[in-house]
């Protein structure tokens, strides 16, 4: 039992947030915790007053969080593709100098099913103007690339690298060279450490001028805590310190000033207030943990290359770069659900599975014997909660034409999740199709974009733990 | 062909045979009556008092049919054995074997796909992974840790649902091998039924309102039937002794065990 320090309510030991007031009650030393999605709506019982993000100790002064640095970019990049990823190391190098690609690091779960991502070689303007243009049956013309192979690694590596080479103007380096470039860049301008591990404390970045910068150590890439030299694991969160987890170099302002950018991402704080504004230029803008902005680099829930924003005929699209946690869009109208779609309700990460496509888990004997079991009785879907990579916990069977999800009432009840509204969402089927609708919930229902999707002004996007409002001129 | 009645089951056995073809009783030493000499025949094989029988309660064919277990062993299955249900696709070709050992009747799973389910008559210990039938529902008891990675190989943390406090759970198994619902138990006990239970199957006509309960401890679990109308059946491991009044599910076939001798 955990007593909430804010409202004194008793909470179960595993609760991360107080059921009564939403205050984070988990131990501060725990591993990074997802920040629940919170919308700027005046419902104090649901919106937590202050939900801490998993930054424990940072070499950056706190105000860097909102990263005002990127609001000023003095000169436009001469290159025609001013991707924000263009002038920084793009990939983490694995230990031992192994260069990994985002695709190769796709979770087994993502690689297992059909559409973990799609790569659009040439953005197709013929896309529907639906809320979400997703891979699969509805927009085949937009999906030129085949699904990732189940191997996940080598077979799929080419695509993102092709994309990267197109975007990154600074070199045509091959993959192995990239890792070397990265290390060079990391070590540039600082004394060569005897261990060969970049020492962040010596990093000559003006942003690291805070008092913590004098601490002799490195930054944990997961939680931001200082890891003393010689330690292999972070004492705060237990993550293994990796040489490649060096914090990025000093942030280079983007090509376009915020005022000139055709679109902007406005950070929405947990209390609903607006924070930093991130410009989205007319070219491709790739965000991720490897982005130099501390806004992104300190979010352990962002993949190194997470998502790319780009314009096609004046419309803004976002492409999931095979990220672990995906890009989630808050749904407005009812949206159609397809097999293996993922969505978020409160703190829950859920998946829709069309029953006819669910694969057996109990093998047959191959002798004509049918596997015995409960009658399906018209069930049209399954809905698991996802608690780890490729790991599900509770599963609901969807059987009625309309199934309601809520904290207090409905067919699927999350009565321990204070971020789920009493009646939150509805999952339904008609005419052999499946739909998800939000029931004017406080915190919204977010659908993961498959491949890429159209983004409209005012849309709310969840990348990692960052919630953004989209502004488009 | 000249025959003699088996001294055990009274079946007609050709004279030259050394064992009764019906019950396996050895025919050696039996007096061979001379041809033409008058002999008294049984009215029927079932006239003999058997040792045990199975009565088909519900399933393929004529309900109420009895299968007399008068031999040493009796195979049941879809393609082989004296207890044959050729239309029941839930049965393996060789499914179960009813046999005697030291005068006691046992049933043994012959490595069948779907197993043998025995109706519990008292609170019964079950293990992680055991499956049971309540009404038409096939449920698996699971207690192990869920596992699962939360950090990917590129050190990105997975933004997932909160983990349940306990790992005790029931997983529904659909016909055809797909899994259905999965209920995580709150506390140490879970009730299953049609309504007002922790896990409810409102569309199951054969499940009772409150059907059964499973109590968990770190060491294992116990399943208790809550005086349900149709009973709670647990899949047996390997073999087990049968007693008078036992009920067994083999595929769709529900059989009652009646032991008539000791």
CSV table of C-alpha atoms in Angstrom, one decimal, chain A residues 170-467:
chain,number,residue,atom,x,y,z
A,170,UNK,CA,26.8,15.6,-45.0
A,171,UNK,CA,28.1,12.4,-46.3
A,172,UNK,CA,27.6,9.4,-48.4
A,173,UNK,CA,29.3,7.2,-45.9
A,174,UNK,CA,28.5,3.6,-45.7
A,175,UNK,CA,27.1,2.1,-42.7
A,176,UNK,CA,30.4,1.1,-41.0
A,177,UNK,CA,31.8,4.5,-41.5
A,178,UNK,CA,28.9,6.1,-39.9
A,179,UNK,CA,29.6,4.6,-36.6
A,180,UNK,CA,33.1,5.9,-36.8
A,181,UNK,CA,31.9,9.3,-37.8
A,182,UNK,CA,29.7,9.3,-34.9
A,183,UNK,CA,32.4,8.6,-32.4
A,184,UNK,CA,34.6,11.2,-34.0
A,185,UNK,CA,31.8,13.7,-33.7
A,186,UNK,CA,31.3,12.8,-30.1
A,187,UNK,CA,34.8,13.2,-29.2
A,188,UNK,CA,35.4,16.3,-31.2
A,189,UNK,CA,36.9,19.1,-29.3
A,190,UNK,CA,37.4,17.3,-26.1
A,191,UNK,CA,40.3,15.5,-24.6
A,192,UNK,CA,40.6,11.9,-25.6
A,193,UNK,CA,39.4,9.9,-22.6
A,194,UNK,CA,41.7,7.1,-21.6
A,195,UNK,CA,39.0,4.6,-21.6
A,196,UNK,CA,37.8,5.4,-25.1
A,197,UNK,CA,34.4,6.2,-23.6
A,198,UNK,CA,33.2,9.7,-24.2
A,199,UNK,CA,33.0,11.6,-21.0
A,200,UNK,CA,30.1,13.8,-21.0
A,201,UNK,CA,31.4,15.9,-18.2
A,202,UNK,CA,34.0,17.2,-20.5
A,203,UNK,CA,31.6,17.9,-23.3
A,204,UNK,CA,32.1,21.4,-24.5
A,205,UNK,CA,28.5,22.3,-24.9
A,206,UNK,CA,27.3,25.6,-23.6
A,207,UNK,CA,24.1,23.9,-22.5
A,208,UNK,CA,26.1,21.8,-20.0
A,209,UNK,CA,27.1,24.8,-18.0
A,210,UNK,CA,24.8,24.0,-15.1
A,211,UNK,CA,26.2,23.1,-11.7
A,212,UNK,CA,25.7,19.5,-12.4
A,213,UNK,CA,28.1,19.7,-15.2
A,214,UNK,CA,31.0,19.5,-12.8
A,215,UNK,CA,30.0,16.1,-11.6
A,216,UNK,CA,32.6,13.6,-12.7
A,217,UNK,CA,30.7,11.1,-14.7
A,218,UNK,CA,28.6,10.3,-17.6
A,219,UNK,CA,24.9,10.5,-18.2
A,220,UNK,CA,22.7,7.5,-18.1
A,221,UNK,CA,21.0,7.2,-21.4
A,222,UNK,CA,17.9,5.9,-19.9
A,223,UNK,CA,17.1,8.1,-17.0
A,224,UNK,CA,19.6,10.9,-17.3
A,225,UNK,CA,21.2,10.3,-14.0
A,226,UNK,CA,24.9,10.8,-13.6
A,227,UNK,CA,26.9,7.5,-13.7
A,228,UNK,CA,30.3,7.9,-12.1
A,229,UNK,CA,33.3,6.9,-14.2
A,230,UNK,CA,34.0,3.3,-14.0
A,231,UNK,CA,30.5,2.3,-13.3
A,232,UNK,CA,28.9,0.0,-15.8
A,233,UNK,CA,25.4,0.3,-14.7
A,234,UNK,CA,23.3,3.3,-13.8
A,235,UNK,CA,22.8,3.4,-10.0
A,236,UNK,CA,19.4,5.0,-10.4
A,237,UNK,CA,17.7,2.9,-13.0
A,238,UNK,CA,20.0,0.0,-13.5
A,239,UNK,CA,20.5,0.5,-17.2
A,240,UNK,CA,23.8,-0.6,-18.6
A,241,UNK,CA,25.9,2.3,-19.5
A,242,UNK,CA,26.8,2.2,-23.2
A,243,UNK,CA,29.6,4.2,-24.7
A,244,UNK,CA,27.3,5.2,-27.5
A,245,UNK,CA,24.8,6.7,-25.2
A,246,UNK,CA,26.7,10.0,-25.1
A,247,UNK,CA,24.4,12.9,-24.9
A,248,UNK,CA,24.4,14.8,-28.2
A,249,UNK,CA,26.6,17.6,-29.0
A,250,UNK,CA,25.5,21.2,-28.6
A,251,UNK,CA,22.2,21.7,-30.3
A,252,UNK,CA,22.4,23.2,-33.7
A,253,UNK,CA,19.4,25.4,-34.3
A,254,UNK,CA,17.2,24.2,-37.1
A,255,UNK,CA,17.2,25.8,-40.5
A,256,UNK,CA,13.9,27.6,-40.1
A,257,UNK,CA,13.0,29.8,-37.4
A,258,UNK,CA,9.8,28.8,-35.7
A,259,UNK,CA,8.0,31.7,-37.2
A,260,UNK,CA,8.9,30.8,-40.7
A,261,UNK,CA,8.3,27.1,-40.4
A,262,UNK,CA,5.1,26.0,-42.2
A,263,UNK,CA,4.2,23.8,-39.3
A,264,UNK,CA,5.0,23.5,-35.6
A,265,UNK,CA,4.8,21.0,-32.9
A,266,UNK,CA,3.8,22.5,-29.6
A,267,UNK,CA,4.7,20.5,-26.5
A,268,UNK,CA,1.7,20.0,-24.2
A,269,UNK,CA,2.8,19.7,-20.5
A,270,UNK,CA,1.1,17.3,-18.2
A,271,UNK,CA,-0.9,20.1,-16.6
A,272,UNK,CA,-2.2,21.0,-20.0
A,273,UNK,CA,-0.2,24.1,-20.6
A,274,UNK,CA,1.8,24.6,-23.7
A,275,UNK,CA,5.5,24.3,-23.7
A,276,UNK,CA,8.3,24.6,-26.3
A,277,UNK,CA,7.5,24.9,-29.9
A,278,UNK,CA,9.3,22.8,-32.4
A,279,UNK,CA,9.4,23.9,-36.0
A,280,UNK,CA,8.6,21.5,-38.9
A,281,UNK,CA,10.3,22.7,-42.0
A,282,UNK,CA,9.1,22.2,-45.6
A,283,UNK,CA,11.5,19.3,-46.1
A,284,UNK,CA,11.7,16.2,-44.0
A,285,UNK,CA,12.0,16.6,-40.2
A,286,UNK,CA,13.1,13.5,-38.3
A,287,UNK,CA,12.7,13.4,-34.6
A,288,UNK,CA,14.0,10.9,-32.2
A,289,UNK,CA,16.2,10.3,-29.2
A,290,UNK,CA,19.3,11.0,-31.2
A,291,UNK,CA,18.0,14.4,-32.1
A,292,UNK,CA,20.1,17.0,-30.3
A,293,UNK,CA,17.3,18.8,-28.7
A,294,UNK,CA,17.1,17.8,-25.1
A,295,UNK,CA,13.4,17.7,-25.5
A,296,UNK,CA,13.8,14.5,-27.4
A,297,UNK,CA,17.2,13.2,-26.3
A,298,UNK,CA,16.0,12.8,-22.7
A,299,UNK,CA,12.9,10.8,-23.5
A,300,UNK,CA,13.9,7.2,-23.2
A,301,UNK,CA,10.6,6.2,-24.8
A,302,UNK,CA,11.7,7.7,-28.1
A,303,UNK,CA,13.6,5.6,-30.5
A,304,UNK,CA,16.8,7.1,-31.8
A,305,UNK,CA,15.0,7.8,-35.1
A,306,UNK,CA,11.4,7.9,-34.2
A,307,UNK,CA,9.3,9.7,-36.7
A,308,UNK,CA,9.6,11.9,-39.8
A,309,UNK,CA,7.3,14.8,-40.7
A,310,UNK,CA,7.0,15.9,-44.3
A,311,UNK,CA,4.8,17.8,-46.6
A,312,UNK,CA,3.1,16.4,-49.6
A,313,UNK,CA,1.2,19.1,-51.6
A,314,UNK,CA,0.8,21.3,-48.7
A,315,UNK,CA,-0.4,18.5,-46.4
A,316,UNK,CA,1.6,17.4,-43.4
A,317,UNK,CA,2.3,13.7,-42.9
A,318,UNK,CA,4.1,11.8,-40.2
A,319,UNK,CA,5.9,8.6,-40.8
A,320,UNK,CA,6.8,6.2,-38.1
A,321,UNK,CA,10.4,5.3,-38.7
A,322,UNK,CA,10.0,1.8,-37.2
A,323,UNK,CA,10.0,3.2,-33.7
A,324,UNK,CA,9.5,1.0,-30.7
A,325,UNK,CA,6.6,3.0,-29.2
A,326,UNK,CA,5.2,4.4,-32.4
A,327,UNK,CA,3.3,7.6,-33.2
A,328,UNK,CA,-0.1,7.9,-31.7
A,329,UNK,CA,-2.8,10.3,-32.9
A,330,UNK,CA,-5.7,11.3,-30.8
A,331,UNK,CA,-8.8,10.3,-32.6
A,332,UNK,CA,-11.6,12.8,-33.2
A,333,UNK,CA,-14.2,11.0,-35.2
A,334,UNK,CA,-14.8,7.3,-35.2
A,335,UNK,CA,-11.9,5.6,-36.9
A,336,UNK,CA,-11.8,2.2,-38.5
A,337,UNK,CA,-9.8,-0.5,-36.8
A,338,UNK,CA,-7.8,-3.1,-38.5
A,339,UNK,CA,-6.2,-6.3,-37.2
A,340,UNK,CA,-3.3,-5.5,-34.8
A,341,UNK,CA,-4.0,-1.8,-34.5
A,342,UNK,CA,-2.8,-0.4,-31.2
A,343,UNK,CA,-4.4,2.3,-29.2
A,344,UNK,CA,-4.0,4.0,-25.9
A,345,UNK,CA,-6.7,4.7,-23.3
A,346,UNK,CA,-5.5,6.2,-20.1
A,347,UNK,CA,-2.4,4.3,-19.1
A,348,UNK,CA,-3.4,1.3,-21.1
A,349,UNK,CA,-1.8,0.2,-24.3
A,350,UNK,CA,-4.2,-2.0,-26.1
A,351,UNK,CA,-4.3,-4.0,-29.3
A,352,UNK,CA,-7.2,-4.9,-31.5
A,353,UNK,CA,-7.2,-8.3,-33.0
A,354,UNK,CA,-9.7,-9.5,-35.6
A,355,UNK,CA,-10.8,-12.9,-34.4
A,356,UNK,CA,-10.7,-14.4,-37.9
A,357,UNK,CA,-7.0,-13.5,-38.1
A,358,UNK,CA,-6.0,-14.6,-34.6
A,359,UNK,CA,-3.5,-17.4,-34.9
A,360,UNK,CA,-3.8,-20.6,-32.9
A,361,UNK,CA,-1.5,-20.9,-29.9
A,362,UNK,CA,-2.3,-24.5,-29.3
A,363,UNK,CA,-0.8,-26.7,-32.0
A,364,UNK,CA,-2.8,-29.5,-33.4
A,365,UNK,CA,-1.6,-33.1,-33.6
A,366,UNK,CA,-1.6,-33.4,-37.4
A,367,UNK,CA,-3.8,-36.5,-37.1
A,368,UNK,CA,-7.1,-34.9,-37.9
A,369,UNK,CA,-7.9,-34.2,-34.3
A,370,UNK,CA,-9.5,-30.8,-33.7
A,371,UNK,CA,-8.2,-28.8,-30.8
A,372,UNK,CA,-10.9,-28.7,-28.2
A,373,UNK,CA,-11.9,-25.5,-26.5
A,374,UNK,CA,-14.6,-23.0,-25.7
A,375,UNK,CA,-17.0,-22.2,-28.5
A,376,UNK,CA,-16.2,-18.9,-30.1
A,377,UNK,CA,-19.9,-18.0,-30.1
A,378,UNK,CA,-19.7,-15.1,-32.4
A,379,UNK,CA,-16.7,-13.4,-30.9
A,380,UNK,CA,-15.3,-11.0,-33.5
A,381,UNK,CA,-12.3,-9.7,-31.8
A,382,UNK,CA,-9.8,-9.9,-29.0
A,383,UNK,CA,-8.3,-7.0,-27.1
A,384,UNK,CA,-5.1,-7.6,-25.1
A,385,UNK,CA,-3.3,-5.1,-22.9
A,386,UNK,CA,0.3,-4.9,-23.7
A,387,UNK,CA,2.7,-4.8,-20.7
A,388,UNK,CA,6.0,-5.4,-22.4
A,389,UNK,CA,7.6,-6.0,-25.8
A,390,UNK,CA,5.7,-8.9,-27.3
A,391,UNK,CA,4.0,-9.5,-23.9
A,392,UNK,CA,0.3,-9.2,-23.2
A,393,UNK,CA,-1.6,-9.5,-19.9
A,394,UNK,CA,-5.3,-9.2,-19.6
A,395,UNK,CA,-7.3,-10.0,-22.7
A,396,UNK,CA,-10.9,-9.2,-23.5
A,397,UNK,CA,-13.0,-11.0,-26.0
A,398,UNK,CA,-15.2,-8.7,-28.1
A,399,UNK,CA,-18.5,-10.3,-28.8
A,400,UNK,CA,-21.3,-7.7,-28.7
A,401,UNK,CA,-21.8,-5.4,-31.7
A,402,UNK,CA,-20.7,-2.5,-29.4
A,403,UNK,CA,-18.3,-3.0,-26.6
A,404,UNK,CA,-17.7,-0.1,-24.2
A,405,UNK,CA,-14.5,0.7,-22.4
A,406,UNK,CA,-14.4,2.8,-19.2
A,407,UNK,CA,-13.2,3.1,-15.7
A,408,UNK,CA,-16.5,2.7,-14.1
A,409,UNK,CA,-18.9,1.0,-16.5
A,410,UNK,CA,-18.9,-0.9,-19.7
A,411,UNK,CA,-17.7,-4.2,-20.9
A,412,UNK,CA,-14.1,-3.6,-20.5
A,413,UNK,CA,-13.4,-1.9,-17.2
A,414,UNK,CA,-10.1,-0.4,-16.0
A,415,UNK,CA,-11.2,0.5,-12.6
A,416,UNK,CA,-7.6,1.0,-11.3
A,417,UNK,CA,-6.6,3.4,-14.0
A,418,UNK,CA,-7.4,7.0,-12.9
A,419,UNK,CA,-6.7,8.3,-16.4
A,420,UNK,CA,-9.5,6.4,-18.0
A,421,UNK,CA,-12.8,8.2,-18.0
A,422,UNK,CA,-15.9,6.6,-16.6
A,423,UNK,CA,-17.1,5.8,-20.1
A,424,UNK,CA,-14.1,6.3,-22.3
A,425,UNK,CA,-14.4,4.6,-25.7
A,426,UNK,CA,-16.4,2.3,-27.8
A,427,UNK,CA,-15.2,-0.5,-30.0
A,428,UNK,CA,-17.8,-1.8,-32.4
A,429,UNK,CA,-18.4,-3.9,-35.5
A,430,UNK,CA,-20.8,-3.5,-38.4
A,431,UNK,CA,-20.8,-4.9,-41.9
A,432,UNK,CA,-17.7,-6.9,-41.2
A,433,UNK,CA,-15.6,-3.8,-40.3
A,434,UNK,CA,-14.4,-2.6,-37.0
A,435,UNK,CA,-14.4,0.9,-35.4
A,436,UNK,CA,-13.0,2.7,-32.5
A,437,UNK,CA,-14.7,5.9,-31.1
A,438,UNK,CA,-13.8,8.1,-28.2
A,439,UNK,CA,-16.7,8.9,-25.9
A,440,UNK,CA,-15.7,12.5,-25.1
A,441,UNK,CA,-13.2,11.2,-22.7
A,442,UNK,CA,-11.0,13.5,-20.7
A,443,UNK,CA,-7.7,12.2,-21.8
A,444,UNK,CA,-8.6,11.0,-25.2
A,445,UNK,CA,-8.1,7.8,-27.2
A,446,UNK,CA,-5.0,7.6,-29.3
A,447,UNK,CA,-4.5,5.3,-32.3
A,448,UNK,CA,-1.1,4.3,-33.4
A,449,UNK,CA,-0.3,5.3,-36.9
A,450,UNK,CA,0.7,2.4,-39.1
A,451,UNK,CA,3.3,3.5,-41.5
A,452,UNK,CA,2.4,7.0,-42.0
A,453,UNK,CA,-0.6,9.2,-41.6
A,454,UNK,CA,-2.0,12.6,-42.4
A,455,UNK,CA,-1.8,15.2,-39.7
A,456,UNK,CA,-4.2,18.0,-39.5
A,457,UNK,CA,-4.0,21.3,-37.6
A,458,UNK,CA,-4.9,20.9,-34.0
A,459,UNK,CA,-4.2,17.2,-34.0
A,460,UNK,CA,-2.6,15.8,-30.9
A,461,UNK,CA,0.3,13.4,-31.4
A,462,UNK,CA,2.1,11.3,-28.8
A,463,UNK,CA,5.7,10.4,-29.6
A,464,UNK,CA,7.4,8.6,-26.8
A,465,UNK,CA,6.2,10.5,-23.8
A,466,UNK,CA,5.9,13.8,-25.6
A,467,UNK,CA,2.5,15.0,-26.4
